[in-house]
Coordinates of C-alpha atoms in Angstrom, one line a residue:
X1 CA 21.2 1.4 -14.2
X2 CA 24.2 3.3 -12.2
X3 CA 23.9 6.0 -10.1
X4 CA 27.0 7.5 -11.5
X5 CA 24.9 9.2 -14.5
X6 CA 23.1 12.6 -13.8
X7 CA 19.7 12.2 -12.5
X8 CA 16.9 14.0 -14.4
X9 CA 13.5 14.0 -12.4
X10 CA 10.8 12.3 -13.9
X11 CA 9.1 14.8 -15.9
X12 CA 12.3 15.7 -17.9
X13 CA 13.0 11.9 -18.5
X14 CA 13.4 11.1 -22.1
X15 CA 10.6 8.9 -22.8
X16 CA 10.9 5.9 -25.4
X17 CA 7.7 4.1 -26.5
X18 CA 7.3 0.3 -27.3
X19 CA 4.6 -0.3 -30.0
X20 CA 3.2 -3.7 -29.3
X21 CA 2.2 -5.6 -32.0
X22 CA 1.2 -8.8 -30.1
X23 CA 5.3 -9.6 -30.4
X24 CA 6.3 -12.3 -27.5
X25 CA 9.4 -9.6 -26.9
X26 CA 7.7 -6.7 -26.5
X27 CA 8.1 -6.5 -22.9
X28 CA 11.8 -7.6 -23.2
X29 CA 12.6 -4.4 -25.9
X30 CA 11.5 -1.9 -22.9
X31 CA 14.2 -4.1 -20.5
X32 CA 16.8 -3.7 -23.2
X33 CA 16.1 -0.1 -23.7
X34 CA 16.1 0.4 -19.7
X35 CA 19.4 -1.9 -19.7
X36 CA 20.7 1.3 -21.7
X37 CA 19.6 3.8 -18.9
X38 CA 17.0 4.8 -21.1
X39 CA 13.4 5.1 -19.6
X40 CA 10.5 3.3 -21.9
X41 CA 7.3 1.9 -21.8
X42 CA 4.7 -0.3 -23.9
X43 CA 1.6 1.4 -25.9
X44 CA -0.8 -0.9 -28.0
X45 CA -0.6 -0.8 -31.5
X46 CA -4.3 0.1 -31.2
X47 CA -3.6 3.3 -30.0
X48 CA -3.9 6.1 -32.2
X49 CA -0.9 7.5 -33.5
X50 CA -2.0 11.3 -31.7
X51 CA -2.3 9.6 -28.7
X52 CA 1.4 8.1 -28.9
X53 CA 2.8 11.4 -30.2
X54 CA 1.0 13.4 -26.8
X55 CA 3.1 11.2 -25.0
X56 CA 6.1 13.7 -26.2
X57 CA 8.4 10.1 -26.8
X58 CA 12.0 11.0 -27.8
X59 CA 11.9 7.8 -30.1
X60 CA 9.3 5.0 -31.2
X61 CA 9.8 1.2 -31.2
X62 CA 8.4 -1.0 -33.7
X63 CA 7.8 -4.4 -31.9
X64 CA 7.2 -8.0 -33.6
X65 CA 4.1 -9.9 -34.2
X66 CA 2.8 -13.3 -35.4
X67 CA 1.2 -11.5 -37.8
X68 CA 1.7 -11.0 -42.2
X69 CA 1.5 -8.1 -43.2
X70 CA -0.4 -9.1 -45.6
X71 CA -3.2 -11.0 -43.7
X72 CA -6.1 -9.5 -43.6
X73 CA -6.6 -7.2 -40.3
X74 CA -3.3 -7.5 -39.7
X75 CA -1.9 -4.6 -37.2
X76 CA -1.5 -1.3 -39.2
X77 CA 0.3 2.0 -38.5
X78 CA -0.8 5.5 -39.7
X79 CA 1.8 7.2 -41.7
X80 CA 1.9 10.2 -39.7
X81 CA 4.2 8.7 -36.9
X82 CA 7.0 8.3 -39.5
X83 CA 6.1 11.6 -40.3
X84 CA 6.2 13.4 -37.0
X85 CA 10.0 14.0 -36.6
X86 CA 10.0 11.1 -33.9
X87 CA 13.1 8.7 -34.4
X88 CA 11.0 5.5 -35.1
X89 CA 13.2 1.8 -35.3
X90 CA 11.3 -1.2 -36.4
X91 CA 12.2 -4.9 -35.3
X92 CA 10.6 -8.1 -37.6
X93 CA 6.8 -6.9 -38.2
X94 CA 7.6 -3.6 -37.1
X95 CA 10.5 -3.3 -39.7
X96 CA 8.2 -4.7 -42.6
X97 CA 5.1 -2.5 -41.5
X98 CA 7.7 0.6 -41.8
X99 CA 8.6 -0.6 -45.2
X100 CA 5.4 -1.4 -47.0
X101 CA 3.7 2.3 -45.1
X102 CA 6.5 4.0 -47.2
X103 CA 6.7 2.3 -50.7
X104 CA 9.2 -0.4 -49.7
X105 CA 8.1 -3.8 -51.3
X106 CA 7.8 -6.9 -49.0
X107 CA 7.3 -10.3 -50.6
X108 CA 5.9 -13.7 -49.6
X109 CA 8.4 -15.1 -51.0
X110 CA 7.7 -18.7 -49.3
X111 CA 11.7 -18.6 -48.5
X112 CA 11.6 -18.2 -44.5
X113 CA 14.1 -17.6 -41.7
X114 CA 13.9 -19.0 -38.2
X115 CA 16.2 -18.5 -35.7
X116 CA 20.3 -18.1 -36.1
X117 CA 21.3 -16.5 -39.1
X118 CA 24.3 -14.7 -40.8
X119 CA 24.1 -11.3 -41.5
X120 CA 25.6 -9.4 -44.1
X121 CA 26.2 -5.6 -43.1
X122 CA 26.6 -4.1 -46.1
X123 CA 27.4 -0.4 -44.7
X124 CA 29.6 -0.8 -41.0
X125 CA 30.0 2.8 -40.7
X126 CA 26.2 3.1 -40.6
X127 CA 24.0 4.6 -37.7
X128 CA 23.2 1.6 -36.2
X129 CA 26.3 -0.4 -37.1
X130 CA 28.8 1.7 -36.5
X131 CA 31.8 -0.4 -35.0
X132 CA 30.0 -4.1 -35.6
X133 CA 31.8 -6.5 -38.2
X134 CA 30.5 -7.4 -41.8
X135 CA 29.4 -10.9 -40.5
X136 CA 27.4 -11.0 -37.6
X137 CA 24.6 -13.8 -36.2
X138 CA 21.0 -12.7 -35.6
X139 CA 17.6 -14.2 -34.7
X140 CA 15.2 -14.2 -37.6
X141 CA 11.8 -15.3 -37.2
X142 CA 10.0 -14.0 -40.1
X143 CA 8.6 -15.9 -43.6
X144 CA 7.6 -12.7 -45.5
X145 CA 10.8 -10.5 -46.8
X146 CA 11.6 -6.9 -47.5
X147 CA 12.9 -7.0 -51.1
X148 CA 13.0 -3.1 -51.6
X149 CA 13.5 -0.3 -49.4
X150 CA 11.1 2.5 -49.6
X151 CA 12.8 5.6 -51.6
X152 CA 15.1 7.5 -49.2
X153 CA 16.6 4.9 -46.9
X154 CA 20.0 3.0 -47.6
X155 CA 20.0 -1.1 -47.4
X156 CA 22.4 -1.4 -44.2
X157 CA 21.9 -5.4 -44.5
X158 CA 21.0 -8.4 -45.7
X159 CA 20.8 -12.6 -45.2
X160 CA 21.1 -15.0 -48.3
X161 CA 17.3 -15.5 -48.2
X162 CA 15.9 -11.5 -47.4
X163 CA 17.7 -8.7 -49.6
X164 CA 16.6 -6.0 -47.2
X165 CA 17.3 -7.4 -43.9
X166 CA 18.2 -4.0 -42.5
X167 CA 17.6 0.0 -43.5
X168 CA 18.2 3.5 -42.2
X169 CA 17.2 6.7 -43.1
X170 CA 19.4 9.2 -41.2
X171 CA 17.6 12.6 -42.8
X172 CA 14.1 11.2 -41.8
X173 CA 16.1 9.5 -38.4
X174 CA 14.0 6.3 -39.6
X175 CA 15.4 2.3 -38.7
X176 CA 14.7 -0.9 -39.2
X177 CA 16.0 -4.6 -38.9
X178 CA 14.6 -7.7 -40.1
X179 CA 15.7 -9.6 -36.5
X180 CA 15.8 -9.3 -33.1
X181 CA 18.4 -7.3 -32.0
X182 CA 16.8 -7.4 -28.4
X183 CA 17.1 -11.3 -27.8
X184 CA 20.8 -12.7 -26.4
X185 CA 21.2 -14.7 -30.0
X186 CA 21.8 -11.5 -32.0
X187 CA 25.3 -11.4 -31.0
X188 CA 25.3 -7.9 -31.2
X189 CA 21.8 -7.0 -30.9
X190 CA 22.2 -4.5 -27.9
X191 CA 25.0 -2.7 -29.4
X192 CA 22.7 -2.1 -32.5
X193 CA 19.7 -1.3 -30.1
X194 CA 21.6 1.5 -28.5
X195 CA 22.9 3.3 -31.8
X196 CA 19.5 4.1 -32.4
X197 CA 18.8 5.3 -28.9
X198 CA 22.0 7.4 -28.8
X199 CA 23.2 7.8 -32.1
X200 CA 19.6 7.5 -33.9
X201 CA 17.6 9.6 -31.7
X202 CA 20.0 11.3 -29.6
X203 CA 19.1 10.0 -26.2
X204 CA 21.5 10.4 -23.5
X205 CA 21.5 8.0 -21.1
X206 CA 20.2 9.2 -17.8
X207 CA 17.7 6.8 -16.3
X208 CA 19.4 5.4 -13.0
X209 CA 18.5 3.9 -9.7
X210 CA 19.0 6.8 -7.8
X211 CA 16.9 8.6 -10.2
X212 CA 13.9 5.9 -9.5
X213 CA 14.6 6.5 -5.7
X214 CA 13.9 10.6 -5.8
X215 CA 11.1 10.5 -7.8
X216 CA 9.0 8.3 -5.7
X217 CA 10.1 9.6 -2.5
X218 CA 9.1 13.4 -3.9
X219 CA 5.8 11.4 -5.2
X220 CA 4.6 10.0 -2.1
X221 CA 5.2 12.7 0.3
X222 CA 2.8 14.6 -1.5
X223 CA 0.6 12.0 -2.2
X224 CA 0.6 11.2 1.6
X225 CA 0.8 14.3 3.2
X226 CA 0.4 13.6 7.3
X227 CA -1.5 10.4 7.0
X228 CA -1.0 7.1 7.4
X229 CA -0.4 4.0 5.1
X230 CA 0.4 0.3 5.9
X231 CA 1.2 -2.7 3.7
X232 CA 1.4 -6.2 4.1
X233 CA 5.0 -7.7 3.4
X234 CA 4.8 -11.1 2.4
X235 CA 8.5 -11.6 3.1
X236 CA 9.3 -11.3 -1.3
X237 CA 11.1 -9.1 -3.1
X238 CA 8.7 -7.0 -4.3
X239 CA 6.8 -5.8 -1.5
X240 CA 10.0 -5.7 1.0
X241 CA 11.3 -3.4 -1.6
X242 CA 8.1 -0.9 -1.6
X243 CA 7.3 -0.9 1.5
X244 CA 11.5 0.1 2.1
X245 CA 10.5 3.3 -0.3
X246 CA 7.7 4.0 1.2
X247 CA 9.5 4.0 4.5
X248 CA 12.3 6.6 3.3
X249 CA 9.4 8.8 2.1
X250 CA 7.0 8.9 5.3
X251 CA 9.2 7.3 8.1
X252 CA 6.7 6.7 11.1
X253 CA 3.5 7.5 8.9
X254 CA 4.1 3.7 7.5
X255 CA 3.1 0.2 9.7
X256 CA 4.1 -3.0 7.7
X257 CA 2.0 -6.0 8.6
X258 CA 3.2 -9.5 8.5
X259 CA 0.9 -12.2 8.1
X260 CA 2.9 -15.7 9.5
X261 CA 0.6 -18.4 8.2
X262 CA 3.5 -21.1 8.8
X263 CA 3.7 -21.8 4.7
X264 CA 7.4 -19.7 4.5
X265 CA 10.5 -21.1 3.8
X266 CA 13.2 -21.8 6.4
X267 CA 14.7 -18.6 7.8
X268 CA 12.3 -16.4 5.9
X269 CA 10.0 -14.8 8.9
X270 CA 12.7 -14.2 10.9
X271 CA 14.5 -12.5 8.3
X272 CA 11.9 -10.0 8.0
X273 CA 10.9 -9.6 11.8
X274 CA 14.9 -8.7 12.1
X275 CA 16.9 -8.1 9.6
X276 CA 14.5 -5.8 7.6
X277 CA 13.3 -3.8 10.4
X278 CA 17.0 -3.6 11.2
X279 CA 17.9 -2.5 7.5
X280 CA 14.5 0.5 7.2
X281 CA 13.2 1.1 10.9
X282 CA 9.9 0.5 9.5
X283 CA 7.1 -0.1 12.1
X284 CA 5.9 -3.7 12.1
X285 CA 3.3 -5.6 13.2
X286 CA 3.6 -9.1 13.2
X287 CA 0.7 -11.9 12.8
X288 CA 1.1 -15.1 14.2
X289 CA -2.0 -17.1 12.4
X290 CA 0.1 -20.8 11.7
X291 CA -2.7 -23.0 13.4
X292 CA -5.4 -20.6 11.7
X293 CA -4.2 -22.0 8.5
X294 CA -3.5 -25.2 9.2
X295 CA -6.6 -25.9 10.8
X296 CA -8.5 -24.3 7.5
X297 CA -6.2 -26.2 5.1
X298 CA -6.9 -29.7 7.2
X299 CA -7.9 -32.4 4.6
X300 CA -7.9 -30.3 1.4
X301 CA -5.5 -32.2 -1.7
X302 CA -7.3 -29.9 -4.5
X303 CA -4.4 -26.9 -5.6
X304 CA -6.5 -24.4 -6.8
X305 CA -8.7 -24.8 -3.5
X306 CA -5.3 -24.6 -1.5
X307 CA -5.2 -21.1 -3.1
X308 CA -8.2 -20.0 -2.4
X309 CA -8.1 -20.9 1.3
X310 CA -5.0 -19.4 1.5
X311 CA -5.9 -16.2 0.1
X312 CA -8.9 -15.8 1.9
X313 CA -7.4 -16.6 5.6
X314 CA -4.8 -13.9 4.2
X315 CA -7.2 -11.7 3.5
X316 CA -9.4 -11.7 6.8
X317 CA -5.7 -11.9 9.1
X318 CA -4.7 -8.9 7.3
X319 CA -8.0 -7.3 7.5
X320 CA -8.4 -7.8 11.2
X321 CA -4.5 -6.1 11.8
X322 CA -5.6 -3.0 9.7
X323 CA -8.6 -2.4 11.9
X324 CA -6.3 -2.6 15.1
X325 CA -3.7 -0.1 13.6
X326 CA -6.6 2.2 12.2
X327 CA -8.0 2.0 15.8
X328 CA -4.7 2.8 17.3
X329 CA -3.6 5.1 14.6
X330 CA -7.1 7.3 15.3
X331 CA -6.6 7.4 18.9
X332 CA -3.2 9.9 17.4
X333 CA -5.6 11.7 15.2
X334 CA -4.3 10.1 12.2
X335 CA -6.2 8.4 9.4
X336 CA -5.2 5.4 7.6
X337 CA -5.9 6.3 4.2
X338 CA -2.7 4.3 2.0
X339 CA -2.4 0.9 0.8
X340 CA 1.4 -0.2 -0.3
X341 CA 1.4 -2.5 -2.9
X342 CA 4.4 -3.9 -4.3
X343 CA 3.0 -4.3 -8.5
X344 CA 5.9 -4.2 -10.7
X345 CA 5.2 -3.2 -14.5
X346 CA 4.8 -6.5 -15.9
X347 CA 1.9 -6.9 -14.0
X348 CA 0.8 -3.6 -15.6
X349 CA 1.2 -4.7 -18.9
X350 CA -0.2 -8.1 -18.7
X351 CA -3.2 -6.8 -16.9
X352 CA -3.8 -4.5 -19.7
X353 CA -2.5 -1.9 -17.9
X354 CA 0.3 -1.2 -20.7
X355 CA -1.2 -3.4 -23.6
X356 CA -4.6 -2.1 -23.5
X357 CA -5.5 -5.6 -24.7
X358 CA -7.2 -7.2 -21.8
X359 CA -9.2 -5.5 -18.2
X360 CA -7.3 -4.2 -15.8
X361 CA -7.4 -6.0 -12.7
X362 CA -5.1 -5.5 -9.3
X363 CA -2.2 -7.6 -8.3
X364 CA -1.8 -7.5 -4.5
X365 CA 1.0 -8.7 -2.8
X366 CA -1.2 -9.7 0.4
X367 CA -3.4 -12.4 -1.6
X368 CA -6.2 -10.2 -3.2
X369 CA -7.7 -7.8 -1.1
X370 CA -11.0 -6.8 -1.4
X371 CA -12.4 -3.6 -3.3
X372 CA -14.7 -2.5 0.0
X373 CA -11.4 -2.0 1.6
X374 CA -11.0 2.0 0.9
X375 CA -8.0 2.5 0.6
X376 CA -6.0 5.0 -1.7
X377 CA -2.9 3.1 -3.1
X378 CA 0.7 3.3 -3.1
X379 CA 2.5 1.5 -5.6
X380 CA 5.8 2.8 -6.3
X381 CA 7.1 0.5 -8.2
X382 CA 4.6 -0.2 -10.8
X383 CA 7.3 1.5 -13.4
X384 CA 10.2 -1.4 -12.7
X385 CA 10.7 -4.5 -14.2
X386 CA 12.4 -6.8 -11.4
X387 CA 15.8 -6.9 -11.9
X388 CA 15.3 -3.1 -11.5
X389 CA 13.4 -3.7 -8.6
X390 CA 16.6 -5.5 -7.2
X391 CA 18.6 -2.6 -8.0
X392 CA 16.3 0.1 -5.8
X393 CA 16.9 -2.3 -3.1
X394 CA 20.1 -2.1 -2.8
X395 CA 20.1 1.4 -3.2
X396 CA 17.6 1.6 -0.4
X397 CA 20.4 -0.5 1.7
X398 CA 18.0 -3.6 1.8
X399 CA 20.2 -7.0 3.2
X400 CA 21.5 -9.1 -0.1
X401 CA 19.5 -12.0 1.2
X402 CA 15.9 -9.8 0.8
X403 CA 17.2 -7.6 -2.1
X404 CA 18.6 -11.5 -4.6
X405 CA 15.7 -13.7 -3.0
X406 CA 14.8 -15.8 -6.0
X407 CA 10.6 -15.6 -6.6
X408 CA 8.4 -17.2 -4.2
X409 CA 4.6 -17.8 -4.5
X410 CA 2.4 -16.0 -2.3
X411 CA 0.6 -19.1 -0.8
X412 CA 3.9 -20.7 0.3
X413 CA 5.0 -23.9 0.7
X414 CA 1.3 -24.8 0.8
X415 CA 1.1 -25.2 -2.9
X416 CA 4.4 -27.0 -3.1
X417 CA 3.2 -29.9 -1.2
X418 CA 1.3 -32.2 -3.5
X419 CA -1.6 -33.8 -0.8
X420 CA -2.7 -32.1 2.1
X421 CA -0.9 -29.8 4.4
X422 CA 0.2 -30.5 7.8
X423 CA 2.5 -29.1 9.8
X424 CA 4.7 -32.6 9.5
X425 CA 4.8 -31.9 5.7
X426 CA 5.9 -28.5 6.0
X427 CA 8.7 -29.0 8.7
X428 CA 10.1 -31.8 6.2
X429 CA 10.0 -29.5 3.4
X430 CA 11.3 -26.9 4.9
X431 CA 14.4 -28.9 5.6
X432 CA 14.6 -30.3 2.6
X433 CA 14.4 -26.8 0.7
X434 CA 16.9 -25.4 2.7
X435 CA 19.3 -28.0 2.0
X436 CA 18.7 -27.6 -1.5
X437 CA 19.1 -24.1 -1.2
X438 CA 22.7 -24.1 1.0
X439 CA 24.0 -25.9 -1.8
X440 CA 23.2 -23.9 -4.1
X441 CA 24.7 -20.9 -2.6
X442 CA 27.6 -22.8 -1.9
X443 CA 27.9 -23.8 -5.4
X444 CA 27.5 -19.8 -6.1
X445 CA 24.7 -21.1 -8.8
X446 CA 22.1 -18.4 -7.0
X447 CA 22.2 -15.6 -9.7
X448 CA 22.4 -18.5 -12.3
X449 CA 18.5 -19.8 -11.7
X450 CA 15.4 -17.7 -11.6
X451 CA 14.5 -20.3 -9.2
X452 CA 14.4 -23.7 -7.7
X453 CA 11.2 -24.9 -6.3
X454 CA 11.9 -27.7 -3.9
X455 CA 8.4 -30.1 -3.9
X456 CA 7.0 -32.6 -1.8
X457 CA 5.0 -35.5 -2.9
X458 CA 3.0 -36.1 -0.5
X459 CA 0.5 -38.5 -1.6
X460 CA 3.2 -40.6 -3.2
X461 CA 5.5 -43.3 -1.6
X462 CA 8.5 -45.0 -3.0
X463 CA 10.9 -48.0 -1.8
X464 CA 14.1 -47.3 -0.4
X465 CA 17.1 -48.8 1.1
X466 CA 18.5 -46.9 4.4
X467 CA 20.2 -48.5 7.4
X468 CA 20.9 -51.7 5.7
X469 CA 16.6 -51.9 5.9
X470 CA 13.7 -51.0 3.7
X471 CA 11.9 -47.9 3.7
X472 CA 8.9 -46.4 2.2
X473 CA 9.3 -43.0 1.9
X474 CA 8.5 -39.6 -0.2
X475 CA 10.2 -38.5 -3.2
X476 CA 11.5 -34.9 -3.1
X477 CA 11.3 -33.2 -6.6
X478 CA 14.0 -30.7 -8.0
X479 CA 12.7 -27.8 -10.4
X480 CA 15.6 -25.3 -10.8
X481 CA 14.6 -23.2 -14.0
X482 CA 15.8 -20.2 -15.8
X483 CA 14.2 -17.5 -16.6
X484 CA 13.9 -13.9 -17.4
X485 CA 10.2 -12.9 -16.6
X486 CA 8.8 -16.6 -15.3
X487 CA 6.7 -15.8 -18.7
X488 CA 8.5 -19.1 -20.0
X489 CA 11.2 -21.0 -18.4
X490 CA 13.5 -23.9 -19.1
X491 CA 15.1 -26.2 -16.8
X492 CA 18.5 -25.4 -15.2
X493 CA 21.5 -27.7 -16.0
X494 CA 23.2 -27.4 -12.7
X495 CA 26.6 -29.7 -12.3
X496 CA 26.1 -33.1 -11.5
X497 CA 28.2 -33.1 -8.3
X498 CA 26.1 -30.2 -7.4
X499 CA 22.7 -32.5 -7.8
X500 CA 24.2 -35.5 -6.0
X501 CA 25.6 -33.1 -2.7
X502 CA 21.6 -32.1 -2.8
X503 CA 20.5 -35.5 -2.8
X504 CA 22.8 -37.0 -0.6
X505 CA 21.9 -34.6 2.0
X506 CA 18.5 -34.5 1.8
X507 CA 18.1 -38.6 2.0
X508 CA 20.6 -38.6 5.3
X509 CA 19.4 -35.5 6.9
X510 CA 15.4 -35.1 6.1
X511 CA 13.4 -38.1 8.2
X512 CA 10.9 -40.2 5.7
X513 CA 12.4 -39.1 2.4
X514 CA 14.1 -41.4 0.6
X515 CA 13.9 -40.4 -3.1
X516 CA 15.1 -36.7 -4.7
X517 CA 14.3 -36.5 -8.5
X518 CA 15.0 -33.7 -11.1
X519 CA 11.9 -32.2 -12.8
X520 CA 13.5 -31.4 -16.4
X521 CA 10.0 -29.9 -18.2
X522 CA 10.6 -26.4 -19.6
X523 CA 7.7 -24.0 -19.7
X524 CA 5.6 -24.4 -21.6
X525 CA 4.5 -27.3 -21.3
X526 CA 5.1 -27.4 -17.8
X527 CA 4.5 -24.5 -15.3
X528 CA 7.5 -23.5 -12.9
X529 CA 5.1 -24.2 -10.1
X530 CA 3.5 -28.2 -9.8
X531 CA 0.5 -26.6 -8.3

């Protein structure tokens, strides 16, 4: 997204939908479209085709799916939406669903495709291959094939194994590929994408950061009015970045509370006591509840009961702060009637939100908050993706260290700590993690990882030799992983000498450790997390 493009305002935003057809990608089309400045969201492919169109999209994606066409209640599309005048561009399922809606023929052929694969474009000049060579590699993943286009549209492509691998329909502004062009393996998948947003359906390109920024600032004034919000920052990206909108919109009218339970990383509270009420001038109210939390976490081992805990301390800290600053707050006259959240739009979609396929439930940044807390909310970023989120941060002037801090879970170091928590364990991880992490920066690896989780095994000892004696001490565990959307993961291969500075340091500098280790388990079948 640049700011250089004009800014439209969100009502005159060109609008393209994502038809989910249970495709793994669906949510990673509406980043490539966005990655083209080009707003878009996801729809169900249960929802009726009027229902789409009232939308007023100025185009229609087709999305994947695991299933055949020819299964039996397999997804189905009503013939109107390629019908309606709306550019419509279908990807794998989508692309085979177009075909057989409009007379094309697809075959089960038993001849299937998975992964890379050579393409044949048969027409370069074409609408969506316009300036692409004659050879190209895509990602297939598909065993049924389109062996005749439906009457009107002009084969663009094909593979050895599918003779219709790609089609167009310019009079009818109808599209559709076999692949992926919205995975990194189609070489020239985002090329293709966005002929068909420009070329295809003759988007312009307008959706930008600075764009984001007005809208919401225009939104929550008049949502606010003269009242009063607060929201607890956990220190992340997410909510550091809301609450920083929230804070251009109503100025004084916002109170940020932060919780210090003692489970952050090294650095991390003072960063946001400092630096990010330097960076916004946002009223904050700081919590000091370390021995709170320690004291309920005493003797506990079990994760998901480490959560809970967590989350419910959270939750009565945070409640008892809200009652002060409504007390002081009504002593001005002025309700506290706002709740800033920091829910991005995958946590929309996966809560059903944008899939329609599962019960909407809230994501809060502050652990969970309970629903006899009435509050109206504030969630101004429930439209961004992350990486976007990243961008409004630094348009909002947010420090590089808040605006790139890789993901963190909510309960802390606490669940990163295999064995009970004490405040011993946490001061040794914390030194350990930061070592971990000053290498990496040094190495300039940060933007490379999605994360590295730095783990202590608590409850496990190993033999070591320091000092010319034996020791018995804890093994530290390594996790860097990459990621787009932490929906899967694999394990980063970071340079060796990068690895043995880490684990050098760490067994000199960090008392009782005498063991690092590299957890090398992509997701699935591993989580990013080990509790």
């Amino acid at each position: 997204m640049s700011s250089a493009i004009p800014d439209k305002s969100a009502h005159e935003l060109d609008t393209v939908l994502v038809v989910d057809f249970g495709a793994q990608y669906a949510q990673l089309i509406a980043r490539r479209v966005r990655e083209a400045r080009v707003y878009s969201e996801i729809v169900p492919s249960t929802m009726p085709v009027a229902e789409m169109l009232a939308k007023n999209p100025k185009a229609i994606i087709l999305s994947g799916g695991p299933s055949s066409v020819y299964e039996e209640g397999a997804p189905r599309l009503d013939r109107a939406i390629f019908e309606s005048g709306v550019p419509v561009f279908g990807m794998c399922y989508g692309f085979q669903l177009m075909a057989i809606t409009l007379g094309g023929t697809v075959d089960n052929s038993g001849a299937r495709e998975y992964g890379r694969t050579e393409l044949a474009v048969g027409k370069t000049g074409s609408t969506l291959f316009e300036g692409t060579p004659a050879q190209q590699s895509v990602w297939m993943s598909h065993g049924d094939a389109c062996s005749a286009a439906p009457e009107g549209f002009t084969v663009t492509g094909s593979t050895d194994v599918c003779p219709v691998a790609a089609f167009e329909n310019d009079e009818k502004k109808l599209y559709g590929v076999q692949y992926h062009p919205e995975v990194l393996h189609s070489d020239y998948g985002q090329q293709v994408l966005e002929h068909f947003l420009y070329r295809g359906a003759g988007i312009a390109p307008t959706w930008t950061t600075s764009n984001v920024v007005d809208e919401q600032v225009a939104l929550i004034r008049e949502q606010v009015g003269t009242k009063r919000a607060i929201c607890g920052l956990s220190g992340g990206v997410d909510s550091a970045v809301a609450a920083a909108l929230v804070q251009k919109a109503i100025g004084s009218q916002l109170t940020c509370v932060y919780v210090d339970h003692g489970l952050m990383r090294k650095g991390e509270t003072e960063q946001v006591e400092k630096d990010f009420v330097a960076a916004t001038g946002v009223q904050l109210k700081v919590v000091d509840a370390q021995e709170r939390f320690l004291n309920a976490l005493a003797g506990v081992t079990d994760p998901e009961e480490k959560r809970k805990i967590i989350g419910r301390e959270f939750i009565r800290v945070f409640e008892q702060a809200q009652v002060e600053i409504i007390a002081e707050a009504g002593a001005h006259g002025e309700p506290v009637e706002f709740l800033v959240q920091g829910t991005l739009y995958p946590d929309v979609v996966e809560s059903g939100g944008g899939t329609g396929t599962a019960n909407i439930k809230s994501h809060h940044n502050v652990g969970g908050l309970p629903e006899d807390l009435e509050f109206q909310l504030i969630e101004p970023l429930r439209k961004l993706f992350k990486d976007e989120v990243r961008m409004v941060g630094q348009e909002l002037g947010l420090p590089e260290e808040i605006v790139q801090r890789q993901p963190f879970p909510g309960p802390g170091l606490g669940i990163r700590i295999v064995g009970e928590v004490t405040k011993e364990r946490l001061d040794l991880l914390r030194e350990a993690d930061a070592i971990a992490r000053e290498e990496l920066t040094a190495a300039g690896l940060d933007r490379e990882i999605w994360q590295c989780p730095v783990v202590l095994l608590a409850d496990v000892r190993s033999v070591g030799v320091q000092g010319d004696g034996r020791t018995y001490g804890h093994p530290i565990v390594l996790r860097p992983v990459s990621s787009e959307d932490a929906m899967t993961a694999d394990w980063s291969r970071l340079p060796y000498e990068v690895l043995a500075r880490i684990s050098t340091r760490i067994t000199n500098e960090v008392s009782d450790v005498n063991r690092v280790v590299l957890d090398v388990t992509s997701k699935p079948p591993g989580t990013i997390e080990w509790e």
